[in-house]
CSV table of C-alpha atoms and ligand atoms in Angstrom, one decimal:
chain,number,residue,atom,x,y,z
A,26,MET,CA,-4.9,116.9,250.4
A,27,GLU,CA,-5.1,114.4,247.6
A,28,GLN,CA,-6.1,110.8,248.3
A,29,PRO,CA,-3.1,108.5,248.0
A,30,ASP,CA,-3.4,105.9,245.3
A,31,VAL,CA,-1.2,103.0,246.3
A,32,SER,CA,-1.2,99.6,244.5
A,33,GLU,CA,-1.9,96.2,246.2
A,34,LEU,CA,1.0,94.8,248.2
A,35,THR,CA,3.1,92.5,246.0
A,36,PRO,CA,6.6,92.2,247.4
A,37,PRO,CA,9.0,90.1,245.4
A,38,GLN,CA,9.5,86.4,246.4
A,39,ARG,CA,13.0,86.3,247.8
A,40,THR,CA,15.1,83.5,249.3
A,41,LEU,CA,16.4,85.0,252.5
A,42,MET,CA,20.0,83.9,253.0
A,43,GLY,CA,21.3,87.0,254.7
A,44,PRO,CA,21.8,87.9,258.4
A,45,GLY,CA,18.1,87.9,259.0
A,46,PRO,CA,15.2,87.8,258.6
A,47,SER,CA,15.2,84.3,257.3
A,48,ASP,CA,12.5,82.7,255.2
A,49,VAL,CA,9.4,82.3,257.3
A,50,HIS,CA,7.9,78.8,257.5
A,51,PRO,CA,4.5,78.6,255.8
A,52,ARG,CA,2.9,77.3,259.0
A,53,VAL,CA,4.0,80.4,260.8
A,54,LEU,CA,2.6,82.6,258.0
A,55,ARG,CA,-0.7,80.7,258.4
A,56,ALA,CA,-0.7,81.2,262.1
A,57,MET,CA,-0.4,85.0,261.5
A,58,SER,CA,-3.7,85.0,259.6
A,59,THR,CA,-5.8,83.6,262.4
A,60,PRO,CA,-8.3,85.9,264.1
A,61,LEU,CA,-7.2,88.1,267.0
A,62,VAL,CA,-8.4,87.6,270.5
A,63,GLY,CA,-7.9,90.2,273.2
A,64,HIS,CA,-4.5,90.3,275.0
A,65,LEU,CA,-6.3,89.4,278.3
A,66,ASP,CA,-8.7,86.8,276.8
A,67,PRO,CA,-8.5,83.5,278.8
A,68,ALA,CA,-7.7,81.8,275.4
A,69,PHE,CA,-4.7,84.2,275.0
A,70,VAL,CA,-3.6,83.6,278.5
A,71,ASP,CA,-3.3,79.9,277.6
A,72,ILE,CA,-1.4,80.8,274.5
A,73,MET,CA,1.0,82.9,276.6
A,74,ASP,CA,1.6,79.9,278.9
A,75,GLU,CA,2.3,77.6,275.9
A,76,VAL,CA,4.8,80.2,274.4
A,77,GLN,CA,6.6,80.4,277.7
A,78,GLU,CA,6.9,76.6,278.0
A,79,LEU,CA,8.1,76.3,274.4
A,80,LEU,CA,10.6,79.1,275.0
A,81,ARG,CA,12.0,77.3,278.0
A,82,TYR,CA,12.5,74.2,275.9
A,83,THR,CA,14.2,76.2,273.1
A,84,PHE,CA,16.5,78.0,275.6
A,85,GLN,CA,17.1,74.7,277.5
A,86,THR,CA,16.2,76.3,280.8
A,87,ASP,CA,13.7,75.9,283.7
A,88,ASN,CA,13.8,79.7,284.4
A,89,ASP,CA,10.3,80.9,285.4
A,90,TRP,CA,11.1,84.3,283.9
A,91,THR,CA,11.1,83.3,280.2
A,92,ILE,CA,9.0,85.6,278.0
A,93,PRO,CA,8.7,87.2,274.6
A,94,VAL,CA,9.5,90.9,274.8
A,95,SER,CA,7.3,93.1,272.5
A,96,GLY,CA,9.6,94.5,269.9
A,97,THR,CA,12.6,93.3,267.9
A,98,GLY,CA,15.8,91.7,269.2
A,99,SER,CA,17.1,95.1,270.3
A,100,ALA,CA,14.1,95.3,272.7
A,101,SER,CA,14.9,92.0,274.4
A,102,MET,CA,18.6,93.2,274.4
A,103,GLU,CA,17.7,96.5,276.0
A,104,THR,CA,15.4,94.8,278.5
A,105,ALA,CA,18.4,92.8,279.7
A,106,PHE,CA,20.8,95.7,280.0
A,107,ALA,CA,18.3,98.3,281.2
A,108,ASN,CA,17.1,96.1,284.0
A,109,LEU,CA,20.5,94.8,285.1
A,110,THR,CA,22.5,98.0,285.0
A,111,GLU,CA,22.1,100.5,287.8
A,112,PRO,CA,23.7,104.0,287.6
A,113,GLY,CA,27.4,103.7,288.4
A,114,ASP,CA,27.6,99.9,287.5
A,115,THR,CA,30.6,98.7,285.5
A,116,VAL,CA,29.6,96.4,282.6
A,117,LEU,CA,32.1,94.4,280.7
A,118,VAL,CA,31.2,94.1,277.0
A,119,PRO,CA,33.0,92.5,273.9
A,120,GLY,CA,35.0,94.6,271.4
A,121,ASN,CA,35.1,91.9,268.7
A,122,GLY,CA,32.0,92.8,266.7
A,123,TYR,CA,29.2,95.2,266.0
A,124,PHE,CA,26.8,94.2,268.8
A,125,GLY,CA,29.3,94.7,271.7
A,126,GLU,CA,29.2,98.4,270.8
A,127,ARG,CA,25.4,98.4,270.9
A,128,MET,CA,25.5,96.7,274.4
A,129,ALA,CA,27.9,99.6,275.5
A,130,SER,CA,25.5,102.2,274.2
A,131,MET,CA,22.6,100.6,276.1
A,132,VAL,CA,24.7,100.4,279.3
A,133,ARG,CA,25.6,104.1,279.0
A,134,ARG,CA,21.9,105.1,278.6
A,135,ALA,CA,21.1,103.0,281.7
A,136,GLY,CA,23.7,105.1,283.6
A,137,GLY,CA,26.4,102.4,283.7
A,138,GLU,CA,30.0,102.5,282.5
A,139,PRO,CA,30.9,100.0,279.8
A,140,VAL,CA,34.4,98.6,279.7
A,141,PHE,CA,35.7,96.4,276.8
A,142,VAL,CA,37.4,93.1,276.5
A,143,ASP,CA,38.9,93.0,273.0
A,144,ALA,CA,39.6,90.5,270.3
A,145,PRO,CA,40.0,91.2,266.6
A,146,TRP,CA,36.8,91.3,264.5
A,147,GLY,CA,36.5,87.8,263.2
A,148,GLU,CA,37.8,86.1,266.3
A,149,PRO,CA,36.1,85.0,269.5
A,150,LEU,CA,36.9,86.3,273.0
A,151,ASP,CA,39.8,84.5,274.7
A,152,PRO,CA,38.8,83.4,278.2
A,153,ASP,CA,42.2,84.5,279.5
A,154,ASP,CA,41.6,88.0,278.3
A,155,VAL,CA,38.1,87.9,280.0
A,156,ALA,CA,39.8,86.9,283.3
A,157,VAL,CA,42.3,89.7,283.0
A,158,ALA,CA,39.5,92.2,282.3
A,159,PHE,CA,37.6,90.9,285.3
A,160,ASP,CA,40.6,91.4,287.6
A,161,ARG,CA,41.2,94.9,286.3
A,162,HIS,CA,37.7,96.3,286.2
A,163,GLN,CA,35.7,94.1,288.7
A,164,PRO,CA,32.5,94.5,286.6
A,165,ASP,CA,29.0,94.0,288.0
A,166,LEU,CA,27.8,92.5,284.7
A,167,PHE,CA,29.3,90.8,281.8
A,168,GLY,CA,27.7,90.7,278.3
A,169,PHE,CA,29.0,88.6,275.5
A,170,VAL,CA,27.7,87.7,272.0
A,171,HIS,CA,27.2,84.0,271.6
A,172,ALA,CA,26.7,84.3,267.8
A,173,GLU,CA,28.2,87.5,266.4
A,174,THR,CA,26.1,88.2,263.2
A,175,SER,CA,28.5,90.9,262.0
A,176,THR,CA,31.5,88.5,261.8
A,177,GLY,CA,30.1,84.9,261.6
A,178,VAL,CA,31.9,84.0,264.8
A,179,LEU,CA,30.5,81.6,267.4
A,180,GLN,CA,31.8,82.2,270.9
A,181,PRO,CA,33.0,78.8,272.2
A,182,ASP,CA,33.9,78.1,275.9
A,183,VAL,CA,30.7,79.6,277.3
A,184,PRO,CA,30.9,77.7,280.6
A,185,GLU,CA,34.5,78.9,281.0
A,186,LEU,CA,33.3,82.5,280.6
A,187,THR,CA,30.3,82.1,283.0
A,188,THR,CA,32.6,80.5,285.6
A,189,ILE,CA,35.0,83.5,285.5
A,190,ALA,CA,32.1,85.9,285.9
A,191,HIS,CA,30.5,84.1,288.8
A,192,GLU,CA,33.8,83.8,290.6
A,193,HIS,CA,33.8,87.6,290.5
A,194,ASP,CA,30.2,87.8,291.7
A,195,ALA,CA,29.1,89.2,288.3
A,196,LEU,CA,26.0,88.1,286.3
A,197,VAL,CA,26.3,87.1,282.7
A,198,VAL,CA,24.1,88.3,279.7
A,199,ALA,CA,24.4,86.3,276.5
A,200,ASP,CA,23.3,87.7,273.1
A,201,CYS,CA,21.7,84.6,271.5
A,202,VAL,CA,20.0,86.5,268.6
A,203,THR,CA,21.6,84.4,265.9
A,204,SER,CA,22.1,81.2,267.9
A,205,LEU,CA,18.7,80.4,269.5
A,206,GLY,CA,17.2,77.4,267.7
A,207,GLY,CA,20.2,77.1,265.3
A,208,VAL,CA,23.3,76.2,267.3
A,209,ALA,CA,23.9,74.4,270.6
A,210,LEU,CA,22.8,76.6,273.5
A,211,ARG,CA,22.2,75.3,277.0
A,212,VAL,CA,21.3,78.2,279.3
A,213,ASP,CA,21.0,76.2,282.5
A,214,GLU,CA,23.8,73.8,282.0
A,215,TRP,CA,26.2,76.7,281.0
A,216,ASP,CA,25.0,78.8,283.9
A,217,VAL,CA,24.0,81.8,281.8
A,218,ASP,CA,22.0,84.3,283.9
A,219,VAL,CA,20.3,86.1,281.1
A,220,ALA,CA,19.9,85.2,277.5
A,221,TYR,CA,18.0,87.1,274.8
A,222,SER,CA,17.2,86.5,271.2
A,223,GLY,CA,15.2,87.6,268.2
A,224,PRO,CA,12.6,85.5,266.3
A,225,GLN,CA,13.6,86.4,262.8
A,226,LYS,CA,16.8,84.4,262.6
A,227,CYS,CA,17.0,80.6,263.4
A,228,LEU,CA,13.4,80.5,264.5
A,229,SER,CA,12.2,81.7,261.1
A,230,CYS,CA,9.5,83.9,262.4
A,231,PRO,CA,8.8,87.6,261.6
A,232,PRO,CA,10.4,90.1,264.0
A,233,GLY,CA,8.1,91.5,266.7
A,234,ALA,CA,8.2,89.3,269.8
A,235,SER,CA,11.7,88.6,271.1
A,236,PRO,CA,12.7,85.8,273.5
A,237,LEU,CA,14.3,86.6,276.9
A,238,THR,CA,15.1,84.4,279.9
A,239,LEU,CA,16.4,85.3,283.3
A,240,SER,CA,17.7,83.1,286.1
A,241,ASP,CA,16.4,83.6,289.7
A,242,ALA,CA,19.6,85.4,290.6
A,243,ALA,CA,19.1,87.8,287.8
A,244,VAL,CA,15.5,88.4,288.8
A,245,GLU,CA,16.5,89.0,292.3
A,246,ARG,CA,19.0,91.6,291.1
A,247,VAL,CA,16.3,93.4,289.2
A,248,PHE,CA,13.8,93.4,292.1
A,249,ASP,CA,16.6,94.6,294.6
A,250,ARG,CA,17.5,97.6,292.5
A,251,GLU,CA,18.0,100.9,294.3
A,252,THR,CA,16.7,103.0,291.4
A,253,PRO,CA,13.8,102.4,289.1
A,254,VAL,CA,14.6,101.0,285.6
A,255,ARG,CA,14.9,104.1,283.3
A,256,SER,CA,12.6,102.6,280.7
A,257,TRP,CA,9.0,102.3,281.6
A,258,TYR,CA,8.1,100.0,278.7
A,259,LEU,CA,10.9,97.5,279.3
A,260,ASP,CA,10.8,97.5,283.2
A,261,LEU,CA,10.6,93.9,284.2
A,262,THR,CA,9.1,94.7,287.6
A,263,GLU,CA,6.1,96.2,285.7
A,264,LEU,CA,6.1,93.6,282.9
A,265,GLY,CA,6.0,90.9,285.4
A,266,GLY,CA,2.3,91.7,286.1
A,267,TYR,CA,1.4,90.7,282.6
A,268,TRP,CA,3.8,87.8,282.0
A,269,GLY,CA,3.9,86.6,285.6
A,270,GLU,CA,1.1,85.0,287.7
A,271,GLU,CA,-1.4,87.9,287.6
A,272,ARG,CA,-1.8,88.5,283.9
A,273,THR,CA,-2.8,92.1,284.4
A,274,TYR,CA,-2.6,94.8,281.7
A,275,HIS,CA,0.8,96.5,281.1
A,276,HIS,CA,0.7,97.1,277.4
A,277,THR,CA,-1.2,95.5,274.5
A,278,ALA,CA,0.9,92.5,273.5
A,279,PRO,CA,1.5,92.1,269.7
A,280,ILE,CA,-1.0,89.2,269.5
A,281,THR,CA,-0.2,88.2,265.9
A,282,ASN,CA,3.5,88.0,266.6
A,283,VAL,CA,2.9,85.9,269.7
A,284,TYR,CA,0.8,83.5,267.5
A,285,ALA,CA,3.7,83.4,265.0
A,286,LEU,CA,6.3,82.7,267.7
A,287,ARG,CA,4.1,80.0,269.2
A,288,GLU,CA,4.0,78.2,265.8
A,289,ALA,CA,7.7,78.7,265.1
A,290,LEU,CA,8.5,77.3,268.6
A,291,ARG,CA,6.1,74.4,268.0
A,292,LEU,CA,8.2,73.6,264.9
A,293,VAL,CA,11.3,73.6,267.0
A,294,ALA,CA,9.7,71.2,269.5
A,295,GLU,CA,8.5,68.9,266.7
A,296,GLU,CA,11.9,68.7,265.1
A,297,GLY,CA,13.7,68.3,268.5
A,298,ILE,CA,16.2,71.0,269.6
A,299,GLU,CA,19.3,68.8,269.2
A,300,GLN,CA,18.1,67.6,265.8
A,301,ARG,CA,17.6,71.2,264.8
A,302,TRP,CA,21.2,72.1,265.8
A,303,GLU,CA,22.4,69.1,263.9
A,304,ARG,CA,20.4,70.1,260.7
A,305,HIS,CA,22.0,73.6,260.8
A,306,GLU,CA,25.4,72.1,261.1
A,307,ARG,CA,24.8,69.6,258.3
A,308,VAL,CA,23.2,72.1,255.8
A,309,ALA,CA,25.6,74.9,256.6
A,310,GLY,CA,28.5,72.4,256.5
A,311,ALA,CA,27.5,71.7,252.9
A,312,LEU,CA,27.5,75.4,252.2
A,313,ARG,CA,30.9,75.7,253.7
A,314,ALA,CA,32.2,72.7,251.7
A,315,GLY,CA,30.7,74.2,248.5
A,316,VAL,CA,32.2,77.7,249.1
A,317,GLU,CA,35.6,76.2,249.8
A,318,SER,CA,35.5,73.9,246.7
A,319,MET,CA,34.7,76.9,244.6
A,320,GLY,CA,38.0,78.3,245.7
A,321,LEU,CA,36.8,80.8,248.3
A,322,GLU,CA,37.6,80.9,252.0
A,323,LEU,CA,35.3,81.0,255.0
A,324,GLU,CA,36.5,83.6,257.5
A,325,PRO,CA,36.5,82.1,261.0
A,326,GLU,CA,38.5,79.2,262.2
A,327,PRO,CA,36.6,75.9,262.4
A,328,GLU,CA,36.4,76.0,266.2
A,329,CYS,CA,34.4,79.2,266.1
A,330,TRP,CA,32.5,78.7,262.8
A,331,LEU,CA,28.9,79.8,263.2
A,332,PRO,CA,26.6,77.6,261.0
A,333,SER,CA,23.8,80.1,261.0
A,334,LEU,CA,25.9,82.9,259.6
A,335,ASN,CA,28.8,82.2,257.2
A,336,ALA,CA,31.4,84.9,256.6
A,337,VAL,CA,32.9,84.3,253.1
A,338,ARG,CA,36.0,86.2,252.3
A,339,LEU,CA,35.8,87.9,249.0
A,340,PRO,CA,38.9,87.8,246.6
A,341,GLU,CA,40.7,91.2,246.4
A,342,ASN,CA,39.2,93.9,244.2
A,343,VAL,CA,35.8,92.3,244.1
A,344,ASP,CA,32.9,94.8,244.5
A,345,ASP,CA,30.8,93.2,247.2
A,346,SER,CA,27.7,95.3,246.3
A,347,ALA,CA,27.8,94.2,242.7
A,348,VAL,CA,27.8,90.6,243.8
A,349,ILE,CA,24.9,91.2,246.3
A,350,ASP,CA,22.9,93.1,243.6
A,351,HIS,CA,23.5,90.3,241.1
A,352,LEU,CA,22.2,87.7,243.5
A,353,LEU,CA,19.1,89.8,244.3
A,354,SER,CA,18.2,91.0,240.9
A,355,VAL,CA,18.9,87.9,238.9
A,356,TYR,CA,18.2,85.1,241.4
A,357,ASP,CA,16.0,86.8,244.1
A,358,ILE,CA,18.5,85.6,246.8
A,359,GLU,CA,19.4,88.0,249.6
A,360,VAL,CA,22.8,87.9,251.2
A,361,ALA,CA,24.6,90.8,252.9
A,362,SER,CA,27.9,92.6,253.0
A,363,GLY,CA,30.3,92.9,255.9
A,364,LEU,CA,30.1,95.5,258.7
A,365,GLY,CA,32.6,97.6,260.6
A,366,ASP,CA,36.2,96.3,260.3
A,367,LEU,CA,35.0,93.7,257.7
A,368,ALA,CA,33.0,96.1,255.4
A,369,GLY,CA,33.8,95.3,251.8
A,370,GLU,CA,35.8,92.2,252.7
A,371,ILE,CA,33.2,89.5,253.4
A,372,LEU,CA,29.8,88.3,252.3
A,373,ARG,CA,27.5,87.3,255.1
A,374,ILE,CA,25.5,84.2,254.1
A,375,GLY,CA,22.8,83.1,256.6
A,376,CYS,CA,21.7,79.5,256.9
A,377,MET,CA,19.0,79.9,259.5
A,378,GLY,CA,15.8,78.0,260.4
A,379,TYR,CA,13.5,77.4,257.4
A,380,SER,CA,16.3,78.9,255.1
A,381,ALA,CA,18.7,76.1,256.2
A,382,ARG,CA,17.5,73.7,253.5
A,383,PRO,CA,19.5,71.8,250.9
A,384,THR,CA,17.6,73.5,248.0
A,385,ASN,CA,18.6,76.9,249.2
A,386,VAL,CA,22.2,76.0,249.6
A,387,VAL,CA,22.5,74.4,246.2
A,388,SER,CA,20.8,77.3,244.4
A,389,LEU,CA,22.8,79.9,246.4
A,390,LEU,CA,26.1,78.2,245.4
A,391,ALA,CA,25.2,78.1,241.7
A,392,ALA,CA,24.0,81.8,241.8
A,393,LEU,CA,27.1,82.9,243.7
A,394,GLY,CA,29.3,81.3,241.1
A,395,ASP,CA,27.5,83.2,238.4
A,396,ALA,CA,27.7,86.5,240.3
A,397,LEU,CA,31.4,86.1,240.9
A,398,GLU,CA,32.1,85.2,237.3
A,399,ALA,CA,30.2,88.3,236.2
A,400,GLN,CA,32.9,90.1,238.3
A,401,HIS,CA,35.6,88.2,236.4
A,402,VAL,CA,36.5,86.1,239.4
A,403,ASP,CA,37.8,82.7,238.5
A,404,VAL,CA,35.7,80.3,240.6
A,405,ASP,CA,34.6,76.8,240.0
A,406,ALA,CA,30.9,76.9,240.7
A,407,ARG,CA,30.3,73.3,239.5
A,408,ALA,CA,32.8,72.0,242.0
A,409,GLY,CA,31.1,74.0,244.7
A,410,VAL,CA,27.7,72.7,243.9
A,411,GLY,CA,29.1,69.1,243.6
A,412,ALA,CA,30.9,69.3,247.0
A,413,ALA,CA,27.7,70.6,248.7
A,414,MET,CA,25.5,67.9,247.2
A,415,GLU,CA,27.9,65.2,248.3
A,416,ARG,CA,27.7,66.5,251.8
A,417,LEU,CA,23.9,66.7,251.7
B,15,PLP,C1,23.8,89.5,267.5
B,15,PLP,C2,22.6,90.5,267.4
B,15,PLP,N1,22.2,91.1,268.5
B,15,PLP,C3,21.2,92.0,268.4
B,15,PLP,C4,20.5,92.3,267.2
B,15,PLP,C5,19.3,93.2,267.2
B,15,PLP,O1,18.2,92.7,266.8
B,15,PLP,P1,17.1,93.5,265.9
B,15,PLP,O2,17.7,94.0,264.7
B,15,PLP,O3,16.0,92.5,265.7
B,15,PLP,O4,16.6,94.6,266.8
B,15,PLP,C6,20.9,91.6,266.1
B,15,PLP,C7,20.2,91.8,264.8
B,15,PLP,O5,20.6,91.4,263.7
B,15,PLP,C8,21.9,90.7,266.1
B,15,PLP,O6,22.4,90.0,265.1
């Protein structure tokens, strides 16, 4: 076999304004180049404690069981559904975006039966519909997406949803992949039993160690299971040995990713969680004002606007991939197209973590104006940039 001859790694310098990953903070990149210690080294055990403490702050919870799951957001998501679904359980999931279907798929693999509560893509769930679905199906578990990355919709009324679920003795799982560290999320105050996230969105950290938190009631449900969790790797009763009191070997933690997450969470704590939510709202608000002043529309209604992911409706007959290619090839800016029911109709523009900065918003608006003009769309890019700068 011939020896491969591969050049040195020199990926392009992009500005990441898509649905994730977002730009990684330079301090996080530096943390990733620090030397490894063993995953059971006393120094690493201290680091694990610090990460857990920082995660509790970021989730706004006192939950003991607050850990980074090894793997991407789908790993923390599957940990939630695999541990809390027993064969034969009914699990209510949302039908208003891409990630509800992924929840359903995970529930089926865990032996449960998913049932859906629907709303059109681009709209949040209506608590009245959730209440009707509870009466009809009496689910054991209810999963919802706090920040739906496929549609740019924030689910408002979270305490109303958790109240309905608890009145029916069900536990609640919240997908907070695109909300943690970017938009208001109060796990304890809102009575969310399980929340999971990913680090590559509003935490501006590379993917690889994904936040998860469980209330005491949820932990009790896991330890009272009649059947073992079908996944060995994600079984919390096994993982508890490593992340709980004992700190015994389960699998080799992704040490560098844990370093990265620690630094990303330290940045959250330094900024202050509420100040961070406010920054996302201010910077994405400028993006929103800019897009609207250009003559384009933002998809969701203001009550469910998601600052971290902005769904911009494209004028008719505009080729979304040509716009996306133009932004990437001419300006090195990444944005993404719509998914599912919204494919071809929207652009998804992220404003997350270290990417949620005035400089990114202003350059994105100027570049977007140029990309649309290249598609013969009549937009006023100068008005867009001006409106954004006024807001900033
Ligand atoms: C809302 C939501 N849930 C789950 C996931 C899955 O995360 P990952 O792609 O990191 O596995 C994503 C990823 O974009 C997401 O946006």
